Coordinates of N, CA and C in Angstrom, one line a residue:
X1 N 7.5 4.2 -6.9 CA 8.6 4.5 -6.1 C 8.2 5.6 -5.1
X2 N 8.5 5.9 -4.1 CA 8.2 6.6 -3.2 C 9.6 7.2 -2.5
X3 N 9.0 8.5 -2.5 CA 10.6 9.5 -2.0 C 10.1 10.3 -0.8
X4 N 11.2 10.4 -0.2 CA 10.8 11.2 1.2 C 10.7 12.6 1.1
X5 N 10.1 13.1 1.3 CA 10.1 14.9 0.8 C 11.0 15.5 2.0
X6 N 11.4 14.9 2.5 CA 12.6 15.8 3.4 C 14.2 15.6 3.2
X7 N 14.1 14.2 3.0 CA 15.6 14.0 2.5 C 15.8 13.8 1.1
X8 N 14.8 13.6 0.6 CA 14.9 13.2 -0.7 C 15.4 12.1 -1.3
X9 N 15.3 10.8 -0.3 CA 15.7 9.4 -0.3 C 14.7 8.5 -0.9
X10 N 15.1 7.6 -1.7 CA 14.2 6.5 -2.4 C 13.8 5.5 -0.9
X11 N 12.4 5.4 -1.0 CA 12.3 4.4 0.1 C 12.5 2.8 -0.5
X12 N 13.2 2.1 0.5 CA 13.1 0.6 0.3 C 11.7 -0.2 0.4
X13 N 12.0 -1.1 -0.6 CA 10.6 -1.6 -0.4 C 10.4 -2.4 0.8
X14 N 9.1 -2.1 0.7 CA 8.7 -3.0 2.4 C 8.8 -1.7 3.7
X15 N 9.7 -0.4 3.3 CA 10.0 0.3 4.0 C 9.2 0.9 4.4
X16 N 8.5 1.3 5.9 CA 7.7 2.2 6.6 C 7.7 3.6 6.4
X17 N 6.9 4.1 6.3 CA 6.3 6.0 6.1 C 5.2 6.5 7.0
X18 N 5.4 7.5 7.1 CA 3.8 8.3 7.3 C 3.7 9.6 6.6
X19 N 2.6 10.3 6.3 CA 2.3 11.3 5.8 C 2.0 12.2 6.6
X20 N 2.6 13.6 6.5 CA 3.1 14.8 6.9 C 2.7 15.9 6.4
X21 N 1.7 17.1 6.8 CA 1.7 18.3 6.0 C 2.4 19.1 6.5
X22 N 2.9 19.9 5.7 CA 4.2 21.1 5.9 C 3.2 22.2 6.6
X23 N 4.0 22.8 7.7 CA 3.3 24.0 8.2 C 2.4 24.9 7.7
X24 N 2.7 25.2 6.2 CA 1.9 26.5 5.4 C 1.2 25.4 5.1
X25 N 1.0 24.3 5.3 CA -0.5 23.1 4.9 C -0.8 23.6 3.5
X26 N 0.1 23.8 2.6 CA 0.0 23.7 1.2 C -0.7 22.4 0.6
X27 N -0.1 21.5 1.0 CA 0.1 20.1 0.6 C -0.1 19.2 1.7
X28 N -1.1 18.1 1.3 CA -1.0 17.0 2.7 C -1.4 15.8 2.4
X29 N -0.3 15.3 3.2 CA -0.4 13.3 3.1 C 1.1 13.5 2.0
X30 N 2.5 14.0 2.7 CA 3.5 14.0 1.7 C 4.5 13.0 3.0
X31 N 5.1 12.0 2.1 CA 5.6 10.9 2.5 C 6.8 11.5 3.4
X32 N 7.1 11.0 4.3 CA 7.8 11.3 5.4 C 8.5 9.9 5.4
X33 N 10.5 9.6 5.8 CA 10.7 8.5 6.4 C 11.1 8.8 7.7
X34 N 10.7 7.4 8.3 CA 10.8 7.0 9.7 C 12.4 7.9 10.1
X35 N 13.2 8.4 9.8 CA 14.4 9.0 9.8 C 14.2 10.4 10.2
X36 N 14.0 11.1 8.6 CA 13.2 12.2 9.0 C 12.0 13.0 9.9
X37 N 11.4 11.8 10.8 CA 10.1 12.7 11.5 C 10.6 13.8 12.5
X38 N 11.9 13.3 13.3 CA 11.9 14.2 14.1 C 12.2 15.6 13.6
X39 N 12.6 15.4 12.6 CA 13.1 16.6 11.6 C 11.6 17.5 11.6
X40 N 10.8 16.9 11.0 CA 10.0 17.0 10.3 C 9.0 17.7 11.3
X41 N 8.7 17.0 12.5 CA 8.3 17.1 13.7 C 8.5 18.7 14.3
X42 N 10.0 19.1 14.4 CA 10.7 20.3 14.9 C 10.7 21.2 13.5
X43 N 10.6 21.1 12.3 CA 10.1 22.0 11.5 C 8.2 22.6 11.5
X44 N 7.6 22.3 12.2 CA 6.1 22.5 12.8 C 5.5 21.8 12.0
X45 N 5.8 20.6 11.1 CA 4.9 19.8 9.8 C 3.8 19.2 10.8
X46 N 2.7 18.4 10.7 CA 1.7 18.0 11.1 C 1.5 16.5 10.4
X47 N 0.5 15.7 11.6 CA 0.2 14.7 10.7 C -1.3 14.9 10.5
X48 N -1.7 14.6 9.0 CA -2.8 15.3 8.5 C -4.4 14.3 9.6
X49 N -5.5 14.6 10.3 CA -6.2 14.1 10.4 C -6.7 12.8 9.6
X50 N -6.8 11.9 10.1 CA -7.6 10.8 9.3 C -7.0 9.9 8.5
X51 N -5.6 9.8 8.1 CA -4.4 9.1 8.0 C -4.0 7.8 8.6
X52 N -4.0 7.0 8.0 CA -3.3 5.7 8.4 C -2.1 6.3 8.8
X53 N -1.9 5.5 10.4 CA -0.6 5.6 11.2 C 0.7 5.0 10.6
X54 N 1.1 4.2 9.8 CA 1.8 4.1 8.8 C 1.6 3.0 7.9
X55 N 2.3 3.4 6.6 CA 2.3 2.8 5.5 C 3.4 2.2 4.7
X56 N 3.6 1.2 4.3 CA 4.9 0.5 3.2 C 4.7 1.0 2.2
X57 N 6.3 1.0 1.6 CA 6.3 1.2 -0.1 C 5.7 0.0 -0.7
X58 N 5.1 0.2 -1.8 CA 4.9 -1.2 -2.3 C 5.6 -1.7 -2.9
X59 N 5.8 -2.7 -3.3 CA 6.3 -3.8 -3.9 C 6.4 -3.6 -5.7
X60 N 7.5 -3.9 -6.3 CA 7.4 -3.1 -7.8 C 7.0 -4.4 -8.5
X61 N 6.4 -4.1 -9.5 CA 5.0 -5.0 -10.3 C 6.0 -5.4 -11.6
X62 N 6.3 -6.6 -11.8 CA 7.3 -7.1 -12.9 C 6.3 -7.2 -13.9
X63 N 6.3 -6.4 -14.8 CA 5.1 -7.3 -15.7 C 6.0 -8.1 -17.1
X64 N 5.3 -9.6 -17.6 CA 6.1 -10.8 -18.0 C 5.4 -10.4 -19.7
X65 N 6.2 -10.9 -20.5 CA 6.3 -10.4 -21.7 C 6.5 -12.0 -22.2
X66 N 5.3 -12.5 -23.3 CA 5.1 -13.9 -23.2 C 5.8 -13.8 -24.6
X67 N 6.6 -14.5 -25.2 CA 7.1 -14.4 -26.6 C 7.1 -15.9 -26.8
X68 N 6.6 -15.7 -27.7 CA 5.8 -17.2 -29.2 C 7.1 -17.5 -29.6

């Protein structure tokens, strides 16, 4: 599951992101949604070098439970 570190929203699956480091570049490659960038943008966050231009949530993995 993947959360936006700005709003704090569950992304939908299939739903588009990019990764954002926060100004003090503590941390980097922290999931940003398409919503939040301009936010994110006007707070001085950065897109970290070398980064895929965006990325999907994945898809959640059912796993099947065979009973005899």
């Amino acid at each position: 599951m993947t959360i936006c570190s700005l709003c704090g929203r569950h992304l939908l699956v299939g739903e588009q992101f990019r990764s954002w480091q926060p100004a003090g570049g503590e941390e980097a490659g922290l999931p940003v949604c398409s919503l939040c960038e301009p936010r994110a943008e006007s707070a001085g966050w950065e897109r970290p070098a070398g980064g895929r231009e965006r990325q999907g949530t994945p898809a959640p993995v059912w796993t099947v439970r065979l009973v005899a």
